[in-house]
Amino acid sequence: MYQMNQRLSWRKFFLLFVLIFALSACEGSAPEKESASGEDQAAKPAYEVDAIRLEGEDWGYPTPFAHYPRGPGGFKMCLIFDSLLERDEKGLIPWLAESYSIDEDGTAYRFDIRQGVLWQDGRPLTAKDVAFSIDYANRHSAVWSYIFEAVAAVETQGDATVVVRLKKPNAVMLYNIGRTRIIPEHIWKKVDRPKEFTSPEAVIGSGPYRLTAYSKEHGTYRFEAFEKFWGPKQRVGAIEYVPVSEPILAYENSEIDLAEVPPDLLARFQKDDQHKIVQNPAFWGYRLLMNMDAVPCLANVSVRQALAYAIDRNELVEKIARGAALPGCLGILPPDHVMAARNVGSYPFDPTQAKVLLEQAGYFPSEGDGPRRSSDGQPLALELLCESEEVRMAELIRQSLDDVGIEISIRAVEKKTRDSRVRDGDYQLAIIGHGGWGSDPDYLAARCSGTVLDQNAAPSHTGWRGLQAPELIDLLTRQRNEIDPAKRRNTVVEIQKMVAELVPEIPLFYTAAHSVYRPGKYDGWVFMFDHHSLPHSKLSYLKREGIAAPRR
């Protein structure tokens, strides 16, 4: 009865919240809404489904700068803000850029900007907006721009062409420029602190959906179809994110329309034709970070290799992911990655080999039950930082390491605190989980830098503090500068082999979760080629007809 009352109370709250937001919009404090006259309402398009509801949580205000730098925050923002290129199941496709070309030397990218595109306040989107956006993202380190020092200049040629000139060839730039969010110059040109810009005008984009309700306190969002969107017609009229305590229970009660299914509950849905189950690609994973700057023993590669042998990653798959995952590869790129090397850095669970390596590093068993000690008596004792929901995983790792003589104390904190401490280097060992493992392998270069450029950086770019590896840095630089795909792939394989030998981090496992939904309600879900989540794809909510897809 309590749960039923709780759900009814939530529905009343949400309806009240939407009403309040709509009233504020009428008073001028939110983006101007379409007329609600009878004539306009009659002209409104029909959608395959009026609204889709998904599991909610606060991921920040959905601008390119103010959202929380994890996948759910970024992909909510993408519903509002378009980019030059979009991602479908196979690769990059033209979006705001109707077509593009790359000079033979790889130093100039020309984008022909689609005409007739409107911002959600009715003003036209121009090539000047695109050039402004790329320059602004570089100056302010946007979450969704990874261009930075590579760009020499951004130019407009006429009213419909933008040229991005590079200082030198860069194999990742099409991907990076293509996913940079385009913002309206007339709104952002006077904004000096973009992370603090959270007025209603900040969420005016050119994308298929507009933000019409948001509650930071409750983690609720409502996005409604932008009727003057330039592109493929929306199949879904509105996308709502609502708070739920038990996603599967909420799905079964039709409070949300898609949920991840734990392996032990799969059979409940497999026997019922009204449900469809899809396995997600393994592009979301956990890794163990080792702070080589803060802990001298971790600077010894033998100690890091010992940790890799001592941790039973298959046990983590079975007991934490309940089988719905793949064990981590020490070459880092997951098996589903298009450039994953095979048979690299397996490091099977081998406590005996771990003990041998620890003794080679100068750490020997203590008398009694204490941890191993170095020749000068220093104990091999480390603190493991984790999110509060990852304590069970941390306990299994602690037990494995204790078995080889490494003493572990666990420090559990909430997610944002953990992420912040990792960015600041305030940890010894840390468990961190995130998506992005299927992205261009250049993300390894960001991890190798050992630091982050900005507190707005995504957790997937937090890296290997204190690693001294000039040969690896050279290889990472070579792959970035190599524009021949075959040669670059070979270099990326060599990088994975070297990373597996150096063990700058330990990938624990990559989740391969299952999603369930009712195709009778809606069956338009699609994955992006490098991402693990169906609801995160903008194309999941749009008709696919008419999307041109010429590729490089």
Coordinates of C-alpha atoms in Angstrom, one line a residue:
M1 CA 0.0 0.0 0.0
Y2 CA 2.9 2.4 0.8
Q3 CA 4.4 1.8 -2.7
M4 CA 1.1 2.4 -4.4
N5 CA 0.5 5.6 -2.4
Q6 CA 4.0 6.7 -3.2
R7 CA 3.5 6.2 -6.9
L8 CA 0.2 8.1 -6.9
S9 CA 1.8 11.0 -5.0
W10 CA 4.6 11.1 -7.6
R11 CA 2.1 11.3 -10.5
K12 CA 0.3 14.2 -8.8
F13 CA 3.6 15.9 -8.2
F14 CA 4.8 15.5 -11.7
L15 CA 1.5 16.9 -13.2
L16 CA 1.7 19.8 -10.8
F17 CA 5.3 20.4 -11.7
V18 CA 4.6 20.5 -15.5
L19 CA 1.8 22.9 -14.9
I20 CA 4.0 25.3 -12.8
F21 CA 6.7 25.1 -15.5
A22 CA 4.2 25.9 -18.2
L23 CA 2.8 28.9 -16.3
S24 CA 6.3 30.2 -15.7
A25 CA 7.0 29.9 -19.5
C26 CA 3.9 32.1 -20.1
E27 CA 5.4 34.7 -17.8
G28 CA 8.5 34.9 -20.0
S29 CA 10.9 33.0 -17.7
A30 CA 11.3 30.0 -20.0
P31 CA 11.8 29.6 -23.8
E32 CA 8.8 30.9 -25.7
K33 CA 6.3 28.0 -26.3
E34 CA 4.2 27.3 -29.4
S35 CA 0.7 28.8 -29.5
A36 CA -2.0 26.7 -27.9
S37 CA -4.9 28.0 -30.0
G38 CA -7.4 25.5 -31.4
E39 CA -6.1 26.0 -34.9
D40 CA -2.5 25.3 -33.9
Q41 CA -3.5 22.3 -31.8
A42 CA -5.4 20.8 -34.7
A43 CA -2.2 21.2 -36.8
K44 CA 0.1 19.4 -34.3
P45 CA 1.5 16.2 -35.7
A46 CA 0.5 12.8 -34.5
Y47 CA 3.3 10.6 -33.0
E48 CA 3.6 6.9 -32.8
V49 CA 3.5 7.3 -29.1
D50 CA 2.6 10.4 -27.1
A51 CA 5.2 9.9 -24.3
I52 CA 7.9 7.5 -23.3
R53 CA 8.8 7.4 -19.6
L54 CA 12.3 6.4 -18.5
E55 CA 14.1 6.0 -15.2
G56 CA 15.1 9.4 -13.8
E57 CA 17.9 10.9 -11.7
D58 CA 19.5 14.3 -11.6
W59 CA 22.3 14.6 -14.2
G60 CA 22.4 18.4 -14.2
Y61 CA 21.0 21.1 -16.4
P62 CA 21.1 19.8 -20.0
T63 CA 23.4 22.4 -21.6
P64 CA 26.8 21.4 -23.2
F65 CA 28.5 22.9 -20.1
A66 CA 26.2 22.5 -17.1
H67 CA 25.2 18.8 -17.2
Y68 CA 27.0 16.4 -15.0
P69 CA 29.8 14.8 -17.1
R70 CA 28.6 11.3 -17.4
G71 CA 26.6 9.6 -20.2
P72 CA 23.1 10.1 -18.9
G73 CA 23.7 13.9 -18.5
G74 CA 25.3 14.3 -21.9
F75 CA 22.8 12.3 -23.8
K76 CA 19.8 14.2 -22.3
M77 CA 21.6 17.3 -23.5
C78 CA 21.9 15.9 -27.0
L79 CA 18.1 15.7 -27.4
I80 CA 18.3 19.6 -27.4
F81 CA 21.6 20.3 -29.0
D82 CA 22.6 19.0 -32.4
S83 CA 26.1 18.3 -33.8
L84 CA 27.6 18.4 -37.2
L85 CA 27.6 14.6 -37.4
E86 CA 25.5 12.0 -35.6
R87 CA 26.1 8.3 -34.8
D88 CA 24.0 5.4 -36.0
E89 CA 24.6 1.6 -35.7
K90 CA 27.5 1.6 -38.2
G91 CA 29.3 4.9 -37.8
L92 CA 29.1 8.7 -38.3
I93 CA 26.4 10.1 -40.5
P94 CA 25.8 13.7 -41.6
W95 CA 23.5 15.8 -39.4
L96 CA 23.8 19.6 -39.2
A97 CA 26.6 19.1 -41.8
E98 CA 24.8 18.0 -45.0
S99 CA 28.2 16.8 -46.3
Y100 CA 31.8 17.1 -45.5
S101 CA 35.3 16.5 -47.0
I102 CA 38.8 16.2 -45.7
D103 CA 41.9 17.5 -47.5
E104 CA 44.4 14.9 -48.6
D105 CA 47.0 16.0 -46.0
G106 CA 44.4 15.6 -43.2
T107 CA 44.7 19.2 -42.0
A108 CA 41.5 20.8 -43.2
Y109 CA 37.9 19.7 -42.7
R110 CA 35.1 21.3 -44.7
F111 CA 31.5 21.1 -43.6
D112 CA 28.6 22.1 -45.7
I113 CA 26.0 23.3 -43.2
R114 CA 22.4 22.3 -43.8
Q115 CA 20.1 25.2 -44.8
G116 CA 16.7 26.0 -43.3
V117 CA 17.6 24.9 -39.7
L118 CA 15.9 26.9 -37.0
W119 CA 16.9 27.4 -33.4
Q120 CA 14.1 26.6 -30.9
D121 CA 13.5 30.4 -30.5
G122 CA 12.8 30.7 -34.2
R123 CA 16.0 32.3 -35.4
P124 CA 18.0 30.6 -38.2
L125 CA 21.1 28.5 -37.6
T126 CA 24.0 29.7 -39.7
A127 CA 27.6 28.7 -40.5
K128 CA 28.7 31.5 -38.1
D129 CA 26.9 29.7 -35.3
V130 CA 28.9 26.6 -36.1
A131 CA 32.2 28.4 -36.2
F132 CA 31.4 30.2 -33.0
S133 CA 30.5 26.9 -31.3
I134 CA 33.7 25.2 -32.1
D135 CA 35.8 28.2 -31.0
Y136 CA 33.7 28.6 -27.8
A137 CA 34.0 24.9 -26.9
N138 CA 37.7 25.1 -27.2
R139 CA 38.0 28.2 -25.1
H140 CA 35.7 26.8 -22.4
S141 CA 36.6 23.1 -22.4
A142 CA 33.2 21.8 -23.1
V143 CA 32.4 18.3 -22.0
W144 CA 31.4 17.4 -25.6
S145 CA 34.5 18.9 -27.4
Y146 CA 37.9 17.2 -27.5
I147 CA 39.6 19.5 -29.9
F148 CA 41.6 22.0 -27.9
E149 CA 45.2 22.6 -29.1
A150 CA 44.8 20.7 -32.3
V151 CA 42.8 23.5 -34.1
A152 CA 44.8 26.2 -35.9
A153 CA 41.7 28.2 -37.1
V154 CA 38.0 28.0 -37.8
E155 CA 36.7 29.8 -40.8
T156 CA 33.4 30.4 -42.6
Q157 CA 33.3 30.4 -46.4
G158 CA 30.1 32.1 -47.6
D159 CA 26.9 31.5 -45.7
A160 CA 27.0 27.7 -45.6
T161 CA 30.5 26.3 -45.3
V162 CA 32.8 26.0 -42.2
V163 CA 36.4 25.0 -42.5
V164 CA 38.4 23.7 -39.5
R165 CA 42.1 23.9 -40.0
L166 CA 44.5 21.8 -37.9
K167 CA 48.0 22.4 -36.9
K168 CA 48.9 18.9 -38.0
P169 CA 47.0 15.7 -39.1
N170 CA 44.9 14.2 -36.4
A171 CA 43.1 10.9 -37.0
V172 CA 40.4 11.6 -34.4
M173 CA 39.3 15.0 -35.5
L174 CA 36.3 14.0 -37.6
Y175 CA 34.9 12.2 -34.6
N176 CA 35.7 15.0 -32.2
I177 CA 34.6 17.9 -34.4
G178 CA 31.5 16.0 -35.4
R179 CA 30.2 15.5 -31.9
T180 CA 30.8 19.0 -30.6
R181 CA 27.5 20.5 -29.7
I182 CA 26.4 23.6 -31.8
I183 CA 25.1 26.5 -29.7
P184 CA 23.4 29.8 -30.8
E185 CA 25.9 32.6 -31.0
H186 CA 23.2 35.2 -30.3
I187 CA 22.6 33.7 -26.8
W188 CA 26.1 32.5 -25.8
K189 CA 28.4 35.2 -27.1
K190 CA 28.1 37.3 -23.9
V191 CA 28.3 34.2 -21.6
D192 CA 31.7 34.2 -19.8
R193 CA 30.9 31.4 -17.3
P194 CA 29.1 28.7 -19.2
K195 CA 28.9 26.2 -16.4
E196 CA 26.9 28.8 -14.4
F197 CA 24.6 29.7 -17.3
T198 CA 21.3 27.9 -16.4
S199 CA 18.6 30.4 -17.5
P200 CA 15.8 29.1 -19.8
E201 CA 17.7 30.6 -22.8
A202 CA 20.6 28.2 -22.1
V203 CA 18.6 25.2 -23.3
I204 CA 17.6 26.7 -26.7
G205 CA 19.1 24.4 -29.3
S206 CA 18.3 23.1 -32.8
G207 CA 17.6 19.5 -31.8
P208 CA 14.4 17.4 -32.1
Y209 CA 13.3 18.0 -28.4
R210 CA 12.9 21.0 -26.1
L211 CA 13.2 20.9 -22.4
T212 CA 9.8 21.8 -20.9
A213 CA 10.3 20.6 -17.2
Y214 CA 13.2 19.9 -15.0
S215 CA 13.6 19.3 -11.2
K216 CA 17.0 19.0 -9.8
E217 CA 15.6 17.9 -6.4
H218 CA 13.6 15.0 -7.9
G219 CA 15.8 14.2 -10.9
T220 CA 12.8 14.7 -13.3
Y221 CA 13.0 15.9 -16.9
R222 CA 10.4 16.4 -19.6
F223 CA 11.4 16.9 -23.3
E224 CA 8.8 17.7 -25.9
A225 CA 9.1 17.4 -29.7
F226 CA 10.2 20.6 -31.4
E227 CA 7.7 20.9 -34.2
K228 CA 10.0 23.0 -36.4
F229 CA 12.9 20.5 -36.2
W230 CA 14.7 20.4 -39.5
G231 CA 15.3 16.7 -39.6
P232 CA 13.7 13.3 -39.4
K233 CA 10.2 13.4 -37.9
Q234 CA 9.9 12.5 -34.2
R235 CA 8.2 9.2 -33.5
V236 CA 7.8 10.1 -29.8
G237 CA 5.9 13.2 -28.7
A238 CA 7.6 13.6 -25.3
I239 CA 10.3 11.9 -23.3
E240 CA 9.9 12.0 -19.5
Y241 CA 12.5 10.9 -16.8
V242 CA 10.8 10.0 -13.6
P243 CA 12.1 8.9 -10.2
V244 CA 11.8 5.2 -9.4
S245 CA 13.2 3.2 -6.5
E246 CA 13.1 -0.2 -8.2
P247 CA 13.4 0.0 -12.0
I248 CA 12.1 -3.5 -12.8
L249 CA 9.1 -3.1 -10.5
A250 CA 8.4 0.3 -12.1
Y251 CA 8.6 -1.4 -15.5
E252 CA 6.3 -4.2 -14.5
N253 CA 3.8 -1.5 -13.3
S254 CA 4.1 0.4 -16.6
E255 CA 5.6 3.4 -14.8
I256 CA 8.6 3.3 -17.1
D257 CA 8.8 1.9 -20.6
L258 CA 12.3 0.4 -20.6
A259 CA 14.6 -1.0 -18.0
E260 CA 17.8 -3.1 -17.5
V261 CA 17.0 -6.6 -16.4
P262 CA 19.2 -8.5 -13.9
P263 CA 20.2 -11.9 -15.3
D264 CA 18.3 -13.8 -12.6
L265 CA 15.0 -12.1 -13.8
L266 CA 15.4 -12.7 -17.5
A267 CA 13.2 -15.8 -17.6
R268 CA 10.3 -13.8 -16.2
F269 CA 10.2 -11.7 -19.4
Q270 CA 11.5 -14.3 -22.0
K271 CA 8.3 -16.3 -21.7
D272 CA 6.0 -13.4 -22.4
D273 CA 5.7 -12.2 -26.0
Q274 CA 4.7 -8.7 -24.9
H275 CA 8.3 -8.1 -23.9
K276 CA 11.4 -7.8 -26.0
I277 CA 14.9 -8.4 -24.5
V278 CA 18.1 -6.9 -26.1
Q279 CA 21.6 -7.4 -24.9
N280 CA 23.7 -4.2 -24.7
P281 CA 27.2 -4.2 -26.2
A282 CA 29.9 -4.3 -23.6
F283 CA 30.9 -0.6 -23.7
W284 CA 30.3 0.2 -20.0
G285 CA 32.8 -1.0 -17.5
Y286 CA 34.6 -0.8 -14.2
R287 CA 38.3 -0.3 -13.8
L288 CA 40.7 -0.2 -10.8
L289 CA 42.9 2.9 -10.8
M290 CA 46.3 2.9 -9.1
N291 CA 47.8 6.3 -8.1
M292 CA 51.5 5.9 -8.9
D293 CA 52.1 9.5 -7.8
A294 CA 50.7 9.1 -4.3
V295 CA 51.9 5.5 -3.6
P296 CA 55.5 4.7 -4.3
C297 CA 55.0 0.9 -4.4
L298 CA 52.5 1.3 -7.2
A299 CA 55.2 2.9 -9.4
N300 CA 56.7 -0.6 -9.5
V301 CA 55.4 -2.5 -12.5
S302 CA 55.8 -5.8 -10.7
V303 CA 53.4 -4.7 -8.0
R304 CA 50.8 -3.6 -10.6
Q305 CA 51.2 -6.9 -12.4
A306 CA 50.8 -8.7 -9.1
L307 CA 47.5 -7.0 -8.5
A308 CA 46.3 -8.0 -12.0
Y309 CA 47.1 -11.7 -11.2
A310 CA 45.6 -11.5 -7.7
I311 CA 42.2 -10.2 -8.6
D312 CA 39.7 -12.8 -9.9
R313 CA 37.9 -10.9 -12.6
N314 CA 35.8 -13.9 -13.5
E315 CA 34.6 -13.9 -9.9
L316 CA 33.5 -10.3 -10.3
V317 CA 31.6 -11.1 -13.4
E318 CA 29.7 -13.9 -11.7
K319 CA 29.1 -12.4 -8.3
I320 CA 28.7 -8.7 -9.2
A321 CA 27.4 -8.7 -12.7
R322 CA 25.7 -12.1 -12.2
G323 CA 27.2 -13.3 -15.5
A324 CA 26.0 -10.3 -17.6
A325 CA 29.5 -9.0 -18.3
L326 CA 32.9 -9.8 -19.9
P327 CA 36.1 -9.9 -17.8
G328 CA 38.4 -7.0 -18.2
C329 CA 41.3 -7.2 -20.8
L330 CA 44.6 -5.7 -19.7
G331 CA 44.9 -4.2 -23.2
I332 CA 41.9 -2.1 -22.0
L333 CA 39.8 -1.9 -25.2
P334 CA 36.8 -4.3 -24.7
P335 CA 36.3 -7.3 -27.0
D336 CA 33.4 -5.5 -28.7
H337 CA 35.6 -2.6 -29.7
V338 CA 36.3 -2.3 -33.5
M339 CA 40.0 -2.1 -32.8
A340 CA 40.3 -4.6 -30.0
A341 CA 43.5 -6.7 -30.2
R342 CA 43.0 -10.4 -29.5
N343 CA 44.9 -12.5 -27.0
V344 CA 46.6 -9.5 -25.4
G345 CA 47.3 -9.3 -21.6
S346 CA 45.0 -12.1 -20.3
Y347 CA 46.5 -12.2 -16.8
P348 CA 44.6 -15.2 -15.6
F349 CA 43.7 -15.4 -11.9
D350 CA 47.0 -16.7 -10.4
P351 CA 47.7 -15.9 -6.7
T352 CA 50.9 -17.9 -6.8
Q353 CA 52.3 -15.7 -9.7
A354 CA 51.1 -12.6 -7.8
K355 CA 53.2 -13.7 -4.8
V356 CA 56.3 -14.3 -6.9
L357 CA 56.0 -10.8 -8.5
L358 CA 55.5 -9.2 -5.0
E359 CA 58.7 -10.8 -3.8
Q360 CA 60.5 -9.7 -6.9
A361 CA 59.4 -6.2 -6.0
G362 CA 60.8 -6.6 -2.5
Y363 CA 57.7 -7.3 -0.5
F364 CA 57.9 -10.4 1.7
P365 CA 55.5 -12.1 4.1
S366 CA 55.3 -10.7 7.6
E367 CA 55.7 -12.8 10.7
G368 CA 52.1 -13.6 11.8
D369 CA 49.0 -12.4 10.0
G370 CA 50.1 -8.9 9.0
P371 CA 50.5 -7.7 5.4
R372 CA 53.7 -8.1 3.4
R373 CA 56.5 -5.7 4.2
S374 CA 59.4 -4.2 2.3
S375 CA 63.0 -4.7 3.5
D376 CA 62.8 -1.4 5.5
G377 CA 59.6 -2.6 7.2
Q378 CA 57.0 -0.6 5.3
P379 CA 53.7 -2.6 5.2
L380 CA 52.0 -3.2 1.8
A381 CA 48.7 -1.6 2.9
L382 CA 46.4 0.5 0.7
E383 CA 43.1 2.4 0.8
L384 CA 40.5 1.5 -1.8
L385 CA 38.1 4.3 -2.7
C386 CA 34.7 3.3 -4.2
E387 CA 31.2 4.5 -4.5
S388 CA 28.8 3.3 -1.8
E389 CA 27.0 1.0 -4.2
E390 CA 30.3 -0.7 -5.1
V391 CA 31.2 -1.9 -1.6
R392 CA 30.4 -5.6 -2.5
M393 CA 32.9 -5.4 -5.4
A394 CA 35.4 -3.7 -3.2
E395 CA 35.0 -6.5 -0.6
L396 CA 35.8 -9.2 -3.2
I397 CA 38.9 -7.3 -4.3
R398 CA 40.0 -6.8 -0.7
Q399 CA 39.7 -10.5 -0.1
S400 CA 41.7 -11.4 -3.2
L401 CA 44.4 -9.0 -2.3
D402 CA 44.5 -10.0 1.3
D403 CA 45.1 -13.6 0.1
V404 CA 48.4 -12.5 -1.4
G405 CA 49.5 -10.3 1.5
I406 CA 48.2 -6.9 0.5
E407 CA 46.1 -5.2 3.2
I408 CA 43.2 -3.2 1.9
S409 CA 41.0 -0.7 3.8
I410 CA 37.8 0.3 2.0
R411 CA 36.6 3.9 1.8
A412 CA 33.0 4.2 0.4
V413 CA 31.6 7.6 -0.6
E414 CA 28.8 8.8 -2.8
K415 CA 29.3 8.9 -6.6
K416 CA 30.1 12.6 -7.1
T417 CA 32.5 12.7 -4.2
R418 CA 34.3 9.6 -5.6
D419 CA 34.5 11.2 -9.1
S420 CA 35.8 14.5 -7.7
R421 CA 38.5 12.7 -5.6
V422 CA 39.6 10.7 -8.6
R423 CA 39.9 13.9 -10.8
D424 CA 41.9 15.5 -8.0
G425 CA 44.2 12.5 -7.5
D426 CA 43.0 12.1 -3.9
Y427 CA 43.1 8.3 -3.8
Q428 CA 45.5 5.3 -3.6
L429 CA 43.4 2.7 -5.3
A430 CA 39.9 3.5 -6.8
I431 CA 37.1 1.7 -8.5
I432 CA 35.4 3.8 -11.1
G433 CA 32.7 2.7 -13.6
H434 CA 31.5 4.6 -16.7
G435 CA 30.7 4.2 -20.4
G436 CA 32.7 5.4 -23.4
W437 CA 34.8 2.2 -23.7
G438 CA 33.6 1.8 -27.3
S439 CA 34.8 5.3 -28.4
D440 CA 37.8 6.0 -30.6
P441 CA 40.9 4.5 -28.9
D442 CA 42.4 7.9 -28.6
Y443 CA 40.8 8.0 -25.2
L444 CA 43.9 6.1 -24.1
A445 CA 45.9 9.2 -24.7
A446 CA 43.8 11.2 -22.3
R447 CA 44.2 8.5 -19.6
C448 CA 48.0 8.4 -20.2
S449 CA 48.3 12.1 -19.5
G450 CA 47.6 11.2 -15.9
T451 CA 45.7 14.4 -15.2
V452 CA 42.4 15.9 -16.4
L453 CA 42.2 19.2 -18.3
D454 CA 39.1 20.4 -16.4
Q455 CA 36.7 19.5 -13.6
N456 CA 34.1 19.2 -16.3
A457 CA 35.9 16.2 -17.9
A458 CA 34.2 12.9 -18.2
P459 CA 35.3 10.1 -15.7
S460 CA 36.3 8.0 -18.7
H461 CA 39.2 10.5 -19.3
T462 CA 40.6 10.3 -15.7
G463 CA 43.8 8.4 -16.0
W464 CA 47.1 7.0 -15.0
R465 CA 48.7 9.3 -12.4
G466 CA 52.4 8.9 -12.2
L467 CA 53.0 6.5 -15.1
Q468 CA 56.4 7.0 -16.7
A469 CA 56.2 5.5 -20.2
P470 CA 57.8 7.6 -22.9
E471 CA 57.5 4.8 -25.5
L472 CA 53.8 4.5 -24.8
I473 CA 53.3 8.2 -25.2
D474 CA 55.2 8.1 -28.5
L475 CA 52.9 5.3 -29.8
L476 CA 49.8 7.2 -28.7
T477 CA 51.1 10.3 -30.5
R478 CA 51.8 8.3 -33.6
Q479 CA 48.3 6.8 -33.8
R480 CA 46.7 10.2 -33.4
N481 CA 48.8 11.6 -36.3
E482 CA 48.3 8.6 -38.6
I483 CA 45.5 9.2 -41.1
D484 CA 46.0 5.9 -42.9
P485 CA 43.3 3.6 -41.2
A486 CA 45.3 0.3 -41.7
K487 CA 48.5 1.8 -40.3
R488 CA 46.7 3.4 -37.4
R489 CA 45.0 0.1 -36.5
N490 CA 48.4 -1.6 -36.4
T491 CA 49.7 1.1 -34.0
V492 CA 46.6 0.7 -31.8
V493 CA 47.3 -3.0 -31.5
E494 CA 50.9 -2.2 -30.4
I495 CA 49.5 0.2 -27.8
Q496 CA 47.3 -2.5 -26.4
K497 CA 50.3 -4.9 -26.1
M498 CA 52.4 -2.2 -24.3
V499 CA 49.6 -1.2 -22.0
A500 CA 49.0 -4.8 -21.0
E501 CA 52.7 -5.1 -20.1
L502 CA 52.7 -1.8 -18.1
V503 CA 49.3 -2.4 -16.3
P504 CA 48.6 1.3 -15.6
E505 CA 45.1 0.3 -14.6
I506 CA 43.1 -2.9 -14.3
P507 CA 39.9 -3.2 -16.3
L508 CA 37.7 -5.3 -14.0
F509 CA 34.8 -6.1 -16.3
Y510 CA 32.6 -4.7 -19.1
T511 CA 28.9 -5.0 -18.5
A512 CA 26.8 -6.7 -21.1
A513 CA 23.4 -6.0 -19.5
H514 CA 20.0 -6.8 -21.0
S515 CA 17.3 -4.2 -21.6
V516 CA 13.6 -5.0 -21.7
Y517 CA 10.8 -3.1 -23.3
R518 CA 7.3 -3.6 -24.7
P519 CA 7.4 -3.5 -28.5
G520 CA 3.6 -3.1 -28.5
K521 CA 4.1 0.3 -26.8
Y522 CA 7.2 1.4 -28.8
D523 CA 9.8 -0.5 -30.9
G524 CA 12.1 2.2 -32.3
W525 CA 15.1 1.7 -30.1
V526 CA 18.6 1.6 -31.7
F527 CA 22.2 1.5 -30.5
M528 CA 25.0 3.8 -31.6
F529 CA 28.0 1.9 -33.0
D530 CA 30.2 2.9 -30.0
H531 CA 27.8 3.1 -27.1
H532 CA 25.9 0.7 -24.8
S533 CA 22.5 2.3 -24.1
L534 CA 19.3 2.3 -26.2
P535 CA 17.7 5.4 -24.6
H536 CA 20.9 7.4 -25.2
S537 CA 20.6 7.3 -29.0
K538 CA 18.8 10.3 -30.4
L539 CA 17.8 8.2 -33.4
S540 CA 15.8 6.0 -31.0
Y541 CA 13.1 8.6 -31.0
L542 CA 13.1 9.6 -34.7
K543 CA 12.0 8.1 -38.0
R544 CA 14.9 6.7 -40.0
E545 CA 13.5 7.5 -43.5
G546 CA 15.3 10.3 -45.2
I547 CA 18.5 10.3 -43.1
A548 CA 21.3 10.6 -45.6
A549 CA 24.3 8.6 -44.7
P550 CA 27.2 9.3 -47.1
R551 CA 30.5 8.3 -45.3
R552 CA 34.0 9.4 -45.6

